Short mmCIF file of C-alpha atoms in Angstrom, two decimals:
data_model
loop_
_atom_site.label_atom_id
_atom_site.label_comp_id
_atom_site.label_asym_id
_atom_site.label_seq_id
_atom_site.Cartn_x
_atom_site.Cartn_y
_atom_site.Cartn_z
CA MET A 1 -142.42 88.19 99.04
CA THR A 2 -139.57 85.88 97.30
CA GLN A 3 -136.81 84.75 99.06
CA PRO A 4 -132.81 84.60 97.86
CA ASP A 5 -132.41 81.54 96.19
CA SER A 6 -129.32 81.59 93.04
CA VAL A 7 -125.71 82.39 93.69
CA ASN A 8 -124.40 86.07 91.82
CA ALA A 9 -121.35 87.09 93.70
CA THR A 10 -118.91 85.81 96.13
CA ALA A 11 -117.63 87.50 99.42
CA GLY A 12 -114.10 86.21 100.08
CA PRO A 13 -112.77 82.45 98.52
CA GLY A 14 -114.63 80.17 98.03
CA ARG A 15 -117.65 82.22 99.53
CA ASN A 16 -120.89 82.61 97.15
CA LEU A 17 -124.19 85.17 98.22
CA PRO A 18 -127.57 84.22 97.00
CA ASP A 19 -129.05 86.33 94.20
CA VAL A 20 -130.76 89.50 95.01
CA SER A 21 -131.82 91.21 92.49
CA HIS A 22 -134.74 90.25 92.60
CA LEU A 23 -135.83 91.81 96.75
CA VAL A 24 -137.82 95.17 97.26
CA VAL A 25 -135.38 97.24 99.53
CA GLY A 26 -137.51 99.14 101.69
CA VAL A 27 -135.86 102.37 103.72
CA LEU A 28 -136.98 103.95 105.53
CA GLY A 29 -136.15 107.10 106.54
CA GLY A 30 -135.89 107.43 103.21
CA THR A 31 -135.71 111.54 102.74
CA GLY A 32 -133.01 111.88 104.46
CA ASP A 33 -129.38 111.99 103.67
CA GLN A 34 -127.66 108.33 105.02
CA GLY A 35 -131.54 106.40 103.13
CA ARG A 36 -131.83 109.11 100.37
CA GLY A 37 -128.34 108.15 99.23
CA LEU A 38 -129.10 104.43 99.75
CA ALA A 39 -132.52 104.42 97.62
CA TYR A 40 -130.54 106.57 94.78
CA ARG A 41 -127.47 103.38 95.02
CA PHE A 42 -130.06 100.62 94.90
CA ALA A 43 -132.29 102.04 92.05
CA ARG A 44 -128.66 102.41 90.21
CA ALA A 45 -128.10 98.84 90.38
CA GLY A 46 -131.17 97.69 88.80
CA GLN A 47 -134.13 96.73 92.74
CA GLN A 48 -136.41 98.01 92.42
CA VAL A 49 -136.70 100.31 96.40
CA VAL A 50 -139.54 101.76 98.28
CA ILE A 51 -138.66 104.80 100.20
CA GLY A 52 -140.79 105.51 103.17
CA SER A 53 -141.04 108.81 105.54
CA ARG A 54 -143.67 109.39 108.09
CA SER A 55 -144.99 111.46 104.83
CA ALA A 56 -146.65 109.35 101.86
CA GLU A 57 -145.98 112.82 100.22
CA ARG A 58 -142.07 114.14 101.36
CA ALA A 59 -142.31 110.37 99.94
CA ALA A 60 -143.28 110.75 96.62
CA ALA A 61 -141.37 114.20 95.93
CA VAL A 62 -138.20 113.06 96.40
CA ALA A 63 -138.85 109.70 95.24
CA ALA A 64 -139.23 111.74 91.88
CA GLU A 65 -136.39 113.59 92.04
CA LEU A 66 -134.55 110.25 92.48
CA GLY A 67 -135.54 108.72 89.94
CA PRO A 68 -136.47 105.05 88.14
CA GLY A 69 -137.09 102.47 90.40
CA VAL A 70 -138.04 104.65 93.16
CA ARG A 71 -141.21 104.89 94.23
CA GLY A 72 -142.02 106.75 97.27
CA THR A 73 -144.67 106.05 99.88
CA ASP A 74 -145.39 106.01 104.51
CA ASN A 75 -143.83 104.61 106.10
CA ALA A 76 -145.79 101.14 106.38
CA ALA A 77 -146.80 100.57 103.98
CA CYS A 78 -142.68 100.88 102.49
CA ALA A 79 -142.38 97.83 105.24
CA ALA A 80 -145.38 95.83 104.62
CA ASP A 81 -144.26 96.37 100.27
CA SER A 82 -140.26 95.09 100.62
CA ASP A 83 -138.72 92.22 100.83
CA VAL A 84 -135.86 93.77 103.10
CA VAL A 85 -136.28 96.74 104.92
CA ILE A 86 -133.26 99.42 105.55
CA VAL A 87 -133.87 101.16 108.78
CA ALA A 88 -132.52 105.14 108.20
CA VAL A 89 -134.19 106.67 110.40
CA PRO A 90 -133.20 109.86 113.43
CA TRP A 91 -131.93 107.83 115.91
CA GLU A 92 -133.87 109.80 118.20
CA GLY A 93 -137.06 107.93 116.60
CA HIS A 94 -135.40 105.08 116.34
CA ALA A 95 -137.44 103.41 118.97
CA GLU A 96 -141.28 104.99 118.12
CA THR A 97 -140.28 103.84 114.36
CA LEU A 98 -139.99 100.42 114.90
CA THR A 99 -142.99 99.29 117.66
CA ALA A 100 -145.37 101.06 115.28
CA LEU A 101 -143.82 99.23 112.62
CA ARG A 102 -144.04 95.39 114.13
CA ALA A 103 -146.11 94.16 111.73
CA GLU A 104 -145.20 95.55 108.91
CA LEU A 105 -142.09 94.72 109.59
CA ALA A 106 -142.44 90.79 110.96
CA GLY A 107 -141.04 87.90 108.78
CA LYS A 108 -139.30 90.75 107.09
CA ILE A 109 -134.96 90.95 107.28
CA VAL A 110 -134.25 94.67 108.92
CA VAL A 111 -130.91 95.86 107.68
CA ASP A 112 -130.54 98.37 111.39
CA CYS A 113 -127.76 101.15 109.74
CA VAL A 114 -128.56 104.01 112.23
CA ASN A 115 -126.12 105.39 114.52
CA PRO A 116 -126.36 106.36 118.50
CA LEU A 117 -124.17 109.22 118.50
CA GLY A 118 -124.23 112.47 120.27
CA PHE A 119 -122.23 116.44 119.31
CA ASP A 120 -120.44 119.04 122.09
CA LYS A 121 -118.13 121.27 120.95
CA GLN A 122 -115.92 118.10 121.19
CA GLY A 123 -117.27 116.73 118.12
CA ALA A 124 -119.13 113.27 117.57
CA TYR A 125 -119.57 110.74 120.61
CA PRO A 126 -121.50 107.59 120.88
CA LEU A 127 -124.47 107.39 123.21
CA PRO A 128 -125.73 104.50 125.40
CA VAL A 129 -128.06 102.01 124.63
CA PRO A 130 -129.64 99.73 127.07
CA GLU A 131 -130.29 97.42 124.68
CA GLY A 132 -126.61 97.64 124.04
CA SER A 133 -126.61 99.23 119.83
CA ALA A 134 -129.05 100.61 117.72
CA ALA A 135 -128.87 97.05 115.85
CA GLN A 136 -129.67 94.82 119.42
CA GLN A 137 -132.69 97.17 120.23
CA ALA A 138 -134.38 96.78 117.05
CA ALA A 139 -134.92 93.56 117.69
CA ALA A 140 -136.23 93.58 121.25
CA LEU A 141 -138.36 95.65 119.81
CA LEU A 142 -139.04 93.45 116.15
CA PRO A 143 -139.34 90.33 117.51
CA ASP A 144 -140.57 88.33 114.68
CA SER A 145 -138.09 89.93 111.96
CA THR A 146 -135.00 89.10 111.06
CA VAL A 147 -132.34 91.42 112.30
CA THR A 148 -128.83 92.64 111.00
CA ALA A 149 -126.76 95.61 111.14
CA ALA A 150 -125.28 97.12 107.60
CA PHE A 151 -124.70 100.27 106.40
CA HIS A 152 -123.39 102.87 109.79
CA HIS A 153 -119.53 103.37 107.87
CA LEU A 154 -121.09 104.85 104.22
CA SER A 155 -120.81 108.05 103.90
CA ALA A 156 -123.88 109.69 102.30
CA VAL A 157 -122.54 112.38 100.45
CA LEU A 158 -120.74 110.48 98.47
CA LEU A 159 -123.71 108.00 97.78
CA GLN A 160 -126.09 110.92 96.76
CA ASP A 161 -123.11 112.25 94.52
CA GLU A 162 -124.43 111.23 90.55
CA SER A 163 -120.69 112.17 89.73
CA VAL A 164 -119.12 108.88 91.72
CA ALA A 165 -119.37 106.06 89.68
CA THR A 166 -118.11 103.75 92.21
CA ILE A 167 -117.74 104.00 96.34
CA ASP A 168 -114.68 102.07 97.40
CA THR A 169 -115.32 100.86 101.08
CA ASP A 170 -115.92 97.51 102.47
CA VAL A 171 -119.98 96.88 104.25
CA MET A 172 -119.65 95.26 108.13
CA VAL A 173 -122.24 93.29 107.84
CA LEU A 174 -123.90 91.25 111.20
CA GLY A 175 -126.69 89.12 112.43
CA GLU A 176 -127.65 85.74 113.68
CA ASP A 177 -129.00 84.44 111.09
CA ARG A 178 -126.49 83.36 108.16
CA ALA A 179 -129.26 83.34 105.06
CA ALA A 180 -129.62 86.65 105.96
CA THR A 181 -126.18 88.60 106.35
CA GLU A 182 -125.93 86.79 103.31
CA THR A 183 -128.28 88.60 101.59
CA VAL A 184 -127.58 92.03 103.31
CA GLN A 185 -123.30 90.79 101.95
CA ALA A 186 -125.16 90.21 98.78
CA LEU A 187 -127.10 93.43 98.48
CA ALA A 188 -123.73 96.06 99.72
CA SER A 189 -122.65 94.72 96.57
CA VAL A 190 -124.34 95.12 94.20
CA ILE A 191 -123.17 98.52 94.02
CA PRO A 192 -120.07 99.04 93.14
CA GLY A 193 -116.75 99.67 94.60
CA ILE A 194 -119.04 98.29 97.75
CA ARG A 195 -117.69 94.55 99.55
CA GLY A 196 -119.31 92.79 101.87
CA ILE A 197 -118.54 91.96 104.70
CA PHE A 198 -119.73 89.41 107.37
CA ALA A 199 -118.32 90.95 111.17
CA GLY A 200 -120.21 88.94 113.11
CA ARG A 201 -123.06 89.29 115.55
CA LEU A 202 -125.43 91.56 116.87
CA ARG A 203 -123.67 91.77 120.32
CA ASN A 204 -120.82 92.88 118.19
CA ALA A 205 -122.74 95.96 117.05
CA HIS A 206 -121.94 98.60 119.10
CA GLN A 207 -119.23 99.53 118.80
CA VAL A 208 -119.33 99.15 114.74
CA GLU A 209 -121.95 102.20 115.18
CA ALA A 210 -119.02 104.26 117.70
CA LEU A 211 -116.99 103.39 114.88
CA VAL A 212 -118.77 106.80 112.17
CA ALA A 213 -117.19 109.77 115.72
CA ASN A 214 -114.27 108.40 114.77
CA LEU A 215 -114.76 108.36 111.14
CA ILE A 216 -116.65 112.13 111.37
CA SER A 217 -113.14 113.15 112.94
CA VAL A 218 -111.56 111.30 110.38
CA ASN A 219 -113.35 113.25 107.66
CA ARG A 220 -113.46 116.82 109.30
CA ARG A 221 -109.27 116.53 109.88
CA TYR A 222 -108.77 115.98 105.76
CA LYS A 223 -111.88 117.63 104.68
CA ALA A 224 -112.83 113.57 103.58
CA HIS A 225 -115.69 111.25 103.13
CA ALA A 226 -113.63 108.50 104.41
CA GLY A 227 -114.60 105.18 104.17
CA LEU A 228 -113.29 101.09 105.83
CA ARG A 229 -111.31 97.93 103.98
CA ILE A 230 -111.17 94.53 105.23
CA THR A 231 -107.31 93.30 104.37
CA ASP A 232 -106.76 90.09 103.34
CA VAL A 233 -110.52 89.11 102.67
#
């Protein structure tokens, strides 16, 4: 697998980010709404994308629908064949999926975008996670991977809407390794309209994941697809 080397983008005054154009992006859970939307946007931006699913046939069918630059396979092959792997699986299968892929994800940058949420008559609410957050659970389960957290607040509807050319939002990126977080920032920034913004270490991932419950409430009240912008950066 290749590693980022040169620079081509900026995030904030004077901050260069690595060239990620050569990286293969894997999306575990790439047949779900969020994973499918991310795969579509990355492929549209010129990245090579591999989507994974428990069913290789289902992944291949979705990849064909998404068009050039995307191929589909099972989760294990997706993890093995990618440089950076986004985890977009349902929370209920998060731990089981990552545990099964520990070997394939070793040495990779893993980007967790899973939001542990529950739903009742009052709406969405964050679920407690013993490790603190989904991202921290991923880090505990994948000791040989470099785990980051990002892409939590993107609307799956906007991601999949071919008529939407730019997505006006920022992506908060968290992690312990600066090179890894800057790689993820750069990947976020290849999608027109989006900036990747460093937002702290993994211990701060809980509130980032939980904030999705607030955005769901905003969207329901205002019939919107709300995102976030970080000011003065």
